[in-house]
mmCIF file of C-alpha atoms in Angstrom:
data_model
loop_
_atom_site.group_PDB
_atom_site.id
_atom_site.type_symbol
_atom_site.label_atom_id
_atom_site.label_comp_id
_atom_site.label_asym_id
_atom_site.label_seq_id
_atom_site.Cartn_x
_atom_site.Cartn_y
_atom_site.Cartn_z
ATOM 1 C CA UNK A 293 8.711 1.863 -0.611
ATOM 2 C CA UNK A 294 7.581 7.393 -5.400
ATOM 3 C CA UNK A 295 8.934 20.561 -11.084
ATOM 4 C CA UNK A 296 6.448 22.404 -11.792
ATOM 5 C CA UNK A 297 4.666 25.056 -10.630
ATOM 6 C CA UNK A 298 1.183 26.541 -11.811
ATOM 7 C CA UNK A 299 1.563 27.117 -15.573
ATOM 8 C CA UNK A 300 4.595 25.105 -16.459
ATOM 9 C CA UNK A 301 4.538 22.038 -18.374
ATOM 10 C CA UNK A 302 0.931 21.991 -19.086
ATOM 11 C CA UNK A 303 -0.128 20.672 -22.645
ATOM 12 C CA UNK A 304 -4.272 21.185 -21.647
ATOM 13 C CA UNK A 305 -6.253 23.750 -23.322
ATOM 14 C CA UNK A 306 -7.759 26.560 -21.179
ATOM 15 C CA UNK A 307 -9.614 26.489 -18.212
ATOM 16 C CA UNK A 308 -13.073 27.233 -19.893
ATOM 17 C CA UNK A 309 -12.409 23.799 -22.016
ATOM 18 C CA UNK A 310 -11.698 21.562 -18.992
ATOM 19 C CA UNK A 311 -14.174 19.253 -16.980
ATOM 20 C CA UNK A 312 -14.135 20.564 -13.440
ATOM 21 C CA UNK A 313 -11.572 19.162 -11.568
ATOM 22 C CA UNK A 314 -13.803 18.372 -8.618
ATOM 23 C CA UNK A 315 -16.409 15.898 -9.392
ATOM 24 C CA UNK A 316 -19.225 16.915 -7.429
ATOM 25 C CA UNK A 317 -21.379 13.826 -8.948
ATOM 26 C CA UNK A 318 -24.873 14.159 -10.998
ATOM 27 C CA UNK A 319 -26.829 17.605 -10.485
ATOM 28 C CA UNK A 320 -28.996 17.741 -7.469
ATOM 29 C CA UNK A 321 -31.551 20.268 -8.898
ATOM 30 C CA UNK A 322 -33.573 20.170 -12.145
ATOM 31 C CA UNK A 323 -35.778 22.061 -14.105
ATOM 32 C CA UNK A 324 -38.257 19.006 -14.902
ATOM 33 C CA UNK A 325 -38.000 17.902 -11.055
ATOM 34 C CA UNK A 326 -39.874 19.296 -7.819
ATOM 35 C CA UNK A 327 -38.382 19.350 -4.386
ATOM 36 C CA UNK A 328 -41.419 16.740 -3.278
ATOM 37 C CA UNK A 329 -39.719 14.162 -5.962
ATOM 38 C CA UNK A 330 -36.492 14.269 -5.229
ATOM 39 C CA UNK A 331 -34.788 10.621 -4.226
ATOM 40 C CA UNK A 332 -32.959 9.840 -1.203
ATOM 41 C CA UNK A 333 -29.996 11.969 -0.505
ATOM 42 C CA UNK A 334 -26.916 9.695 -1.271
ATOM 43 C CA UNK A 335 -24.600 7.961 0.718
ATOM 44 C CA UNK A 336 -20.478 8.005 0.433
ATOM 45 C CA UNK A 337 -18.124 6.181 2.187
ATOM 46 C CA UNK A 338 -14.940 7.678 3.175
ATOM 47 C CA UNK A 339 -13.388 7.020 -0.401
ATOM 48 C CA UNK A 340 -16.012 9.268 -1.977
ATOM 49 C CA UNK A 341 -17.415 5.855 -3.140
ATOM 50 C CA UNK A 342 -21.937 5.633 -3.323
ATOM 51 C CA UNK A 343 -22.615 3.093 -0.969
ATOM 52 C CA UNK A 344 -26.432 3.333 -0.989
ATOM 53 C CA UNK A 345 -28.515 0.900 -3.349
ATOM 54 C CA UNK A 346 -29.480 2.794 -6.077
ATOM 55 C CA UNK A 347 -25.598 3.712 -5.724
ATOM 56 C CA UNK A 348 -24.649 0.106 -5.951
ATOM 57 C CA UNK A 349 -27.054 -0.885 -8.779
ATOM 58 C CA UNK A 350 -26.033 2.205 -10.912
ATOM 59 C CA UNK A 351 -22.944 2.477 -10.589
ATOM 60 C CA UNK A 352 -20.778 4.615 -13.139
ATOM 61 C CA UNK A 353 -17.953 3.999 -14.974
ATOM 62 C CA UNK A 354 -16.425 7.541 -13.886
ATOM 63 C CA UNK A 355 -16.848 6.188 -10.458
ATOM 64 C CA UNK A 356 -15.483 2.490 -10.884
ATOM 65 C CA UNK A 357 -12.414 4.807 -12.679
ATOM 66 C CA UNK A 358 -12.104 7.048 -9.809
ATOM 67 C CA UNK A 359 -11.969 3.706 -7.358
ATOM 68 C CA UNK A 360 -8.847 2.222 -9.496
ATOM 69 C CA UNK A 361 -7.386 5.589 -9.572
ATOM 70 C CA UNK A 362 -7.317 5.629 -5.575
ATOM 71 C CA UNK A 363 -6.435 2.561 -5.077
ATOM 72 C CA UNK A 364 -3.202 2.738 -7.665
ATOM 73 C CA UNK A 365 -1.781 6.109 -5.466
ATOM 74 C CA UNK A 366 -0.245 2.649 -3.068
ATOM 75 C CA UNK A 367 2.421 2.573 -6.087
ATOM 76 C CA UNK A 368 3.817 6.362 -5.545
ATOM 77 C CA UNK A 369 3.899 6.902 -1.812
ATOM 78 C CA UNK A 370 7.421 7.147 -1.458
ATOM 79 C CA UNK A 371 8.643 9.632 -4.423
ATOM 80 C CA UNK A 372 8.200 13.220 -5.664
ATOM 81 C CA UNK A 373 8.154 14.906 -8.824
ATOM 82 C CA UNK A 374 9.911 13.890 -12.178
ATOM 83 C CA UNK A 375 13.915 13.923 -12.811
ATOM 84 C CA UNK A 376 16.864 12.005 -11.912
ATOM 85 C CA UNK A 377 15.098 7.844 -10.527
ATOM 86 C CA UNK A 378 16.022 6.627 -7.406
ATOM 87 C CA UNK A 379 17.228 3.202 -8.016
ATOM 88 C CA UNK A 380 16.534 1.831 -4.414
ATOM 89 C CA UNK A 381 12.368 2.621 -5.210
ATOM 90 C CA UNK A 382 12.241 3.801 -8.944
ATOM 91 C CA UNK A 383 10.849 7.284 -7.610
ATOM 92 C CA UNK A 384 12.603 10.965 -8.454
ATOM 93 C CA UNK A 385 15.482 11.505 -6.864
ATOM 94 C CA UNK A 386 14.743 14.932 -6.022
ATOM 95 C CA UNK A 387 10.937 15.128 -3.974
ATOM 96 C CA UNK A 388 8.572 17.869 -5.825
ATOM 97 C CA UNK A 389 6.797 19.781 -2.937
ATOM 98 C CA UNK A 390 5.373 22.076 -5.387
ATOM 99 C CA UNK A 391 1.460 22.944 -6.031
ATOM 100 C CA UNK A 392 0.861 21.021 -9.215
ATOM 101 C CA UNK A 393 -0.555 22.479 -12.479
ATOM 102 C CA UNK A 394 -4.760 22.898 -11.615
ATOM 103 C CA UNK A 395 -4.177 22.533 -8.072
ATOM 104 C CA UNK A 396 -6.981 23.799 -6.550
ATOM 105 C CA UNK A 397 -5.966 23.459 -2.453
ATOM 106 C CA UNK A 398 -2.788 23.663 -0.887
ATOM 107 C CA UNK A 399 -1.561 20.771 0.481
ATOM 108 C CA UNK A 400 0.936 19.647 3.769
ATOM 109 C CA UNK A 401 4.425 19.223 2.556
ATOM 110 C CA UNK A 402 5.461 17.953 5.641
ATOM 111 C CA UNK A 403 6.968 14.567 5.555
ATOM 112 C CA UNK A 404 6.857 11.828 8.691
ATOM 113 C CA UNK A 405 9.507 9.454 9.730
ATOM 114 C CA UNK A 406 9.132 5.962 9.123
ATOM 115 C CA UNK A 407 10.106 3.254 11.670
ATOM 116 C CA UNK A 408 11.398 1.180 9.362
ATOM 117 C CA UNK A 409 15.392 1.089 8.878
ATOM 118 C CA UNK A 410 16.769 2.013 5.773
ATOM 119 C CA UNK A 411 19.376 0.099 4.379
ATOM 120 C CA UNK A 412 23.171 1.779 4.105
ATOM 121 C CA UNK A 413 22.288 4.490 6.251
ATOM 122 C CA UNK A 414 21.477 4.975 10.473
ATOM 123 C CA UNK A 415 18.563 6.537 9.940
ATOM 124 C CA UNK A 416 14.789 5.674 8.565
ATOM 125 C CA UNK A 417 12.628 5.798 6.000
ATOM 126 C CA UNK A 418 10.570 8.831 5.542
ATOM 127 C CA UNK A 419 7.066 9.261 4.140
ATOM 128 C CA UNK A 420 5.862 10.990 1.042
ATOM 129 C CA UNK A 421 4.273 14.440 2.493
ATOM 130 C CA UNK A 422 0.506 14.583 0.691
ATOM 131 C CA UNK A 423 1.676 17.693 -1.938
ATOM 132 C CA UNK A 424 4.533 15.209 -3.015
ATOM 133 C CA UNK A 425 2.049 12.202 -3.398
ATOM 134 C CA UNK A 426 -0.512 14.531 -4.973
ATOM 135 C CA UNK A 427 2.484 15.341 -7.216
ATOM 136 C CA UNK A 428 3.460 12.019 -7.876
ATOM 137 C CA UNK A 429 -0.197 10.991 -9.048
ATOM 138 C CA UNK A 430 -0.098 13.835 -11.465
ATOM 139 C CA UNK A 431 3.124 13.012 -13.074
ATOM 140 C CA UNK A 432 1.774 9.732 -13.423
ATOM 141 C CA UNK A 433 -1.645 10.946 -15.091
ATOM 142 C CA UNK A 434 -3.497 9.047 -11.792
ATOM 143 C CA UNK A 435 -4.810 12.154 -10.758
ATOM 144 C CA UNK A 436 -8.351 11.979 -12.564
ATOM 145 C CA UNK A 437 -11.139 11.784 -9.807
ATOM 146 C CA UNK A 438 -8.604 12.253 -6.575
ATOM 147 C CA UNK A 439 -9.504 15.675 -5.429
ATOM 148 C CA UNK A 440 -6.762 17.086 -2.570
ATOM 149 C CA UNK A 441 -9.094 16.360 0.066
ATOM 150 C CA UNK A 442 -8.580 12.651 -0.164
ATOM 151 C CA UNK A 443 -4.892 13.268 0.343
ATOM 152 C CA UNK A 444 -4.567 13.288 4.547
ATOM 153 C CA UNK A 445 -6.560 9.566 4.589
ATOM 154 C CA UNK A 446 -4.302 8.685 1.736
ATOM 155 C CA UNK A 447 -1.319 9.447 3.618
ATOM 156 C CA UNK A 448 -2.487 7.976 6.848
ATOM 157 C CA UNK A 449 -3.606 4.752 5.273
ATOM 158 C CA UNK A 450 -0.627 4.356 2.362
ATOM 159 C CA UNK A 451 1.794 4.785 5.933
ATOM 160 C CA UNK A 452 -0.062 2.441 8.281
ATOM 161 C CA UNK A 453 -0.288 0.095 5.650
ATOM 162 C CA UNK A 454 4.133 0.068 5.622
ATOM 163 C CA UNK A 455 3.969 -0.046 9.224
ATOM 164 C CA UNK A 456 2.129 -3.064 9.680
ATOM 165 C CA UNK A 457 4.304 -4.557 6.824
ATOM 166 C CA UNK A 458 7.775 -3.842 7.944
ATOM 167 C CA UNK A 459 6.241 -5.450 11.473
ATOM 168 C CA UNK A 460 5.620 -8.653 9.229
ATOM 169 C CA UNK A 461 8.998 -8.549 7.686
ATOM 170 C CA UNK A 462 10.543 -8.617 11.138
ATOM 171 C CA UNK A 463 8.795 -11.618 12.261
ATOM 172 C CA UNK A 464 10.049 -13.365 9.161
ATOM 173 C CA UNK A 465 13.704 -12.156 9.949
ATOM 174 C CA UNK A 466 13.225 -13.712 13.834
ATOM 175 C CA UNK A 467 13.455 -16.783 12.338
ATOM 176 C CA UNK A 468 17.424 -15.640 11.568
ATOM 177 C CA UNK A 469 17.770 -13.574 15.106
ATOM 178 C CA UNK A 470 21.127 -15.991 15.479
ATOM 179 C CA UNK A 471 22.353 -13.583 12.648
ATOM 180 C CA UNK A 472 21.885 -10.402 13.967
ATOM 181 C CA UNK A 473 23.141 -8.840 16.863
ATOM 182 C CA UNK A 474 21.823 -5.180 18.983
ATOM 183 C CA UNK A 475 23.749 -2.735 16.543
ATOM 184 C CA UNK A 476 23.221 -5.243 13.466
ATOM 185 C CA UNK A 477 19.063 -5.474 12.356
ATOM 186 C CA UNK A 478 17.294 -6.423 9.265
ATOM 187 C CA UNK A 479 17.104 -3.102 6.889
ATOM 188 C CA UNK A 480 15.064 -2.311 4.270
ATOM 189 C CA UNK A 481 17.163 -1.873 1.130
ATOM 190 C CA UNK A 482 14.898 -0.715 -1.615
ATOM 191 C CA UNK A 483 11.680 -2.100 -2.650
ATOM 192 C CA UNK A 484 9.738 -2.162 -5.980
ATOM 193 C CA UNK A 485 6.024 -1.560 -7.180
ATOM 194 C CA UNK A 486 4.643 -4.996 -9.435
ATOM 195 C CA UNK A 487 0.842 -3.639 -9.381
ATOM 196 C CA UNK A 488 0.539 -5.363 -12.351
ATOM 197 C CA UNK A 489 2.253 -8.885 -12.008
ATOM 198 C CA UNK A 490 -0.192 -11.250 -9.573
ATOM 199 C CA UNK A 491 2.373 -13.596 -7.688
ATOM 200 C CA UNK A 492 2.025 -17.161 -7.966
ATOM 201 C CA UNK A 493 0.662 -17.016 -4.741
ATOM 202 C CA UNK A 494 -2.327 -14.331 -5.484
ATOM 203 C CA UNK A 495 -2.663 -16.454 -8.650
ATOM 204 C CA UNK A 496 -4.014 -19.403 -6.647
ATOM 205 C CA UNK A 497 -6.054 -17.550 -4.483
ATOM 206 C CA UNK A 498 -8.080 -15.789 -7.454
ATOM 207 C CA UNK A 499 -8.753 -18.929 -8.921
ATOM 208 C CA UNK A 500 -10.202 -19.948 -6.055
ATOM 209 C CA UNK A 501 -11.179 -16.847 -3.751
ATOM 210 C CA UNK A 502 -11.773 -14.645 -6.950
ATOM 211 C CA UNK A 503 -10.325 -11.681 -5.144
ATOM 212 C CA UNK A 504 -6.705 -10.434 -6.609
ATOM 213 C CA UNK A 505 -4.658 -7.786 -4.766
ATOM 214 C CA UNK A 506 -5.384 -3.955 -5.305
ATOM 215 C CA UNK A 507 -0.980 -4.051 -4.916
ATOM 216 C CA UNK A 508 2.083 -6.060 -5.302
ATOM 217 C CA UNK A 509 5.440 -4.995 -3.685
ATOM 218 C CA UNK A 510 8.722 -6.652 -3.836
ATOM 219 C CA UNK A 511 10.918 -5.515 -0.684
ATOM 220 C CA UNK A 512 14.690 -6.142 -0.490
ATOM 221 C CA UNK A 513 15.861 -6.664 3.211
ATOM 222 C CA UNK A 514 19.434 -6.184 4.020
ATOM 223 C CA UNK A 515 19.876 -9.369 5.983
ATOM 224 C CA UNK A 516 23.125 -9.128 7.833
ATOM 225 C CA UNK A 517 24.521 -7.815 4.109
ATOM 226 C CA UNK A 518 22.763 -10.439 2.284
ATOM 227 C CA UNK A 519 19.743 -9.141 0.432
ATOM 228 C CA UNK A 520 16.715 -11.113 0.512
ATOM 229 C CA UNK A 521 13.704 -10.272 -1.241
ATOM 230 C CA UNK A 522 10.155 -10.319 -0.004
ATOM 231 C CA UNK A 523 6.642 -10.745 -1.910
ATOM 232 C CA UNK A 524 4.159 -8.604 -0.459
ATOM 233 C CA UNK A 525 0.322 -8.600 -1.875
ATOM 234 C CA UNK A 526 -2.165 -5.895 -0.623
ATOM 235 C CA UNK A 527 -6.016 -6.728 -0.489
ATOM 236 C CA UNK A 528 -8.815 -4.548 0.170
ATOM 237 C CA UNK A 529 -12.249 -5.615 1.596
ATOM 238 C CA UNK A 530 -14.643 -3.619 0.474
ATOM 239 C CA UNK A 531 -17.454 -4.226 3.521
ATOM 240 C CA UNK A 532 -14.649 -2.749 6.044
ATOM 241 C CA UNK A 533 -13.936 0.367 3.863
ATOM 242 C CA UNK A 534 -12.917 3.310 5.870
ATOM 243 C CA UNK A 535 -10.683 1.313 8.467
ATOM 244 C CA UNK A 536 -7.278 -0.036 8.792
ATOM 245 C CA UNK A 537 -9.243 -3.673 9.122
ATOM 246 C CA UNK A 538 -10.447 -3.296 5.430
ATOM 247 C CA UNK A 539 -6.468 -3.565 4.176
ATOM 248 C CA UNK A 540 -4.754 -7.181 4.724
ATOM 249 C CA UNK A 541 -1.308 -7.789 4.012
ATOM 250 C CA UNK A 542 0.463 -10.845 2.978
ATOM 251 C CA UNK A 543 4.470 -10.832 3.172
ATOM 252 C CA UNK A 544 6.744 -13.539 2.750
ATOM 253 C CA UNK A 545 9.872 -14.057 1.665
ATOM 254 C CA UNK A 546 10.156 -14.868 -2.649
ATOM 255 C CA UNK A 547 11.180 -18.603 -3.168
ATOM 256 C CA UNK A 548 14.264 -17.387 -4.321
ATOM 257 C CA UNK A 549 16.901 -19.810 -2.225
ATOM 258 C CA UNK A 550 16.481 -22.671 -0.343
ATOM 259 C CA UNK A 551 16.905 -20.926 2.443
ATOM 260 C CA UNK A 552 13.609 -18.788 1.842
ATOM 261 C CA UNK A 553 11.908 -21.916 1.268
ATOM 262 C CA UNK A 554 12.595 -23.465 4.317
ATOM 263 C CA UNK A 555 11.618 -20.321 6.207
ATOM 264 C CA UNK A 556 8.098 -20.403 4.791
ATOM 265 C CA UNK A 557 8.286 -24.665 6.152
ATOM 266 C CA UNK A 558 9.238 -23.245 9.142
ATOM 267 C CA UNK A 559 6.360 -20.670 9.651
ATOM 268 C CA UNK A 560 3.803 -22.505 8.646
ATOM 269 C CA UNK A 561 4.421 -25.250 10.882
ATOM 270 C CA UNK A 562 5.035 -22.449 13.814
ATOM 271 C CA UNK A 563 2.001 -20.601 12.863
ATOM 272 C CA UNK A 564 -0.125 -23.886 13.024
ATOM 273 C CA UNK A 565 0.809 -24.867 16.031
ATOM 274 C CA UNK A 566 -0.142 -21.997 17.414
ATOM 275 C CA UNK A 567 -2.963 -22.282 16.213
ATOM 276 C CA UNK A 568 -3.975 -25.166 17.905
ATOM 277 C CA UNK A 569 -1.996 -24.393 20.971
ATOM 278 C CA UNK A 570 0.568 -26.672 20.723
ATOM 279 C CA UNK A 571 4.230 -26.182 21.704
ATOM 280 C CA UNK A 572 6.804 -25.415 18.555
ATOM 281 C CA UNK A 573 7.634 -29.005 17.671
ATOM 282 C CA UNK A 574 11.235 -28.830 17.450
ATOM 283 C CA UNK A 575 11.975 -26.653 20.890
ATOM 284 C CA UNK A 576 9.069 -27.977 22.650
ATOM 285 C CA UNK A 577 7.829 -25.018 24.182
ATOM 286 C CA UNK A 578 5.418 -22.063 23.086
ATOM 287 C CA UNK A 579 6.586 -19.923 20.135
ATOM 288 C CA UNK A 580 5.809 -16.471 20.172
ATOM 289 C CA UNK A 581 7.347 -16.174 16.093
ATOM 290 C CA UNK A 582 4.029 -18.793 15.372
ATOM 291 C CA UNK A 583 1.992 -17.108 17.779
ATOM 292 C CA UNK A 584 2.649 -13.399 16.161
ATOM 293 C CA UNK A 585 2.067 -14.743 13.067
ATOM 294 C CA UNK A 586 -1.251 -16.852 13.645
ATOM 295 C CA UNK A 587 -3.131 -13.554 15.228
ATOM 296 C CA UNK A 588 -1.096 -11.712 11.974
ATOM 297 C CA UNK A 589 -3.067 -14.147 9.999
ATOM 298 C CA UNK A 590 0.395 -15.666 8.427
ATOM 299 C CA UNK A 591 1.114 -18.804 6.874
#
């Protein structure tokens, strides 16, 4: 991979001069409307997102906000509230498990495990709990249109999403298993949000795909107490919305050596071989690094 309680901190006005915090959507009753002209009742997908046609074709800008505002929680899923940073993940020190200011629900502050190793410790990572990513999206003001209900498929999403990752990153690090031993594995050292900078790689497919990552991460893997750093782009397909199928992942390590370079040599030619069911060119026999990686969708 990011205190206050109710009252404290908060610059806003009073209550009766704030929006209501739960956007409910346009009015479903009016005075210049009968109950035998009403339209279609709408249709949401899991993201509170109008999937119907006259959804599609009028589409808000309150809504197209609320959709950037979901999809930029990825960038505080491992921190808490504000304080003291963290600088393995640029997130408070301290997590804030607090109800923030205008919370409306309480929320689970209980935090899962991680499988993935953390660097300079024997133990793992462990996941934001839904108050502290609630939290998190306040302090950032990316709260506007999340409501606390979203938070549980946040949580299970923003988690599977590191799983499958880390489970990339290892495949990448097989290439190196000479370097490792049983008590000696890759770690994850610290990582950094870039939700902003496309990598040359993204660049390329924009121009021409046309589709950009919702998410950039750079992860730094403790590789037998060399660090190496890995590129990580997250893209969202809108037609599979609602499963783990709609997020894809692309990881691979940054051109930052030579070393790195060869690796991605190395896994392409694995992965296409694989492919195409032929045996790993160099060992002569099946691969299961290229064959991992071609039903991963690697290159």
């Amino acid at each position: 991979p990011p205190p206050c309680g109710y009252g404290a901190g908060s610059q806003a006005s009073s209550s009766s001069n704030q929006p209501c915090p739960v956007d409910l959507g346009p009015s479903t009753s009016s005075s210049s409307s009968s109950s035998s002209s009403q339209a279609p009742p709408a249709v949401y997908n899991v993201y509170n997102q109008r999937i119907d046609a006259q959804g599609k074709q009028q589409k808000s800008e309150a809504e197209k906000r609320k959709e950037s505002n979901f999809r930029s929680i990825w960038n505080f899923g491992w921190g808490g509230g504000s304080g003291a940073l963290d600088s393995k993940n640029n997130m408070p020190l301290e997590a804030n498990q607090q109800p923030s200011v205008g919370q409306l629900k309480p929320l689970s502050v209980d935090r899962e495990p991680s499988t993935i190793p953390k660097g300079g410790t024997e133990s793992t990572w462990t996941y934001p709990s839904p108050q502290m990513f609630f939290n998190a999206l306040n302090r950032k003001g990316k709260a506007d249109g999340v409501d606390e209900e979203d938070m549980e498929n946040v949580i299970f999403f923003h988690n599977g999403m590191n799983e499958r990752t880390w489970e990339m990153v290892k495949r990448w690090e097989a290439l190196h298993h000479a370097e490792y031993d049983e008590k000696n594995q890759p770690k994850l050292s610290r990582f950094l949000g870039r939700p902003h900078d496309l990598s040359p790689m993204a660049r390329v497919r924009s121009l021409f795909y046309g589709d950009v990552p919702f998410d950039r991460h750079d992860w730094y893997v403790d590789r037998n107490g060399e660090e190496v750093r890995y590129v990580i782009d997250f893209y969202f397909d809108e037609e599979k919305a609602g499963t783990m199928e709609a997020f894809e992942v692309q990881a691979r390590p940054a051109l930052d050596s030579f070393t790195s370079c060869l690796d991605r040599v190395k896994m392409n030619i694995y992965v296409t071989c694989a492919q195409y069911g032929l045996p790993c060119p160099i060992s002569g026999q099946p691969g299961h690094i290229g064959k991992e990686g071609a039903n991963a969708g690697e290159r």
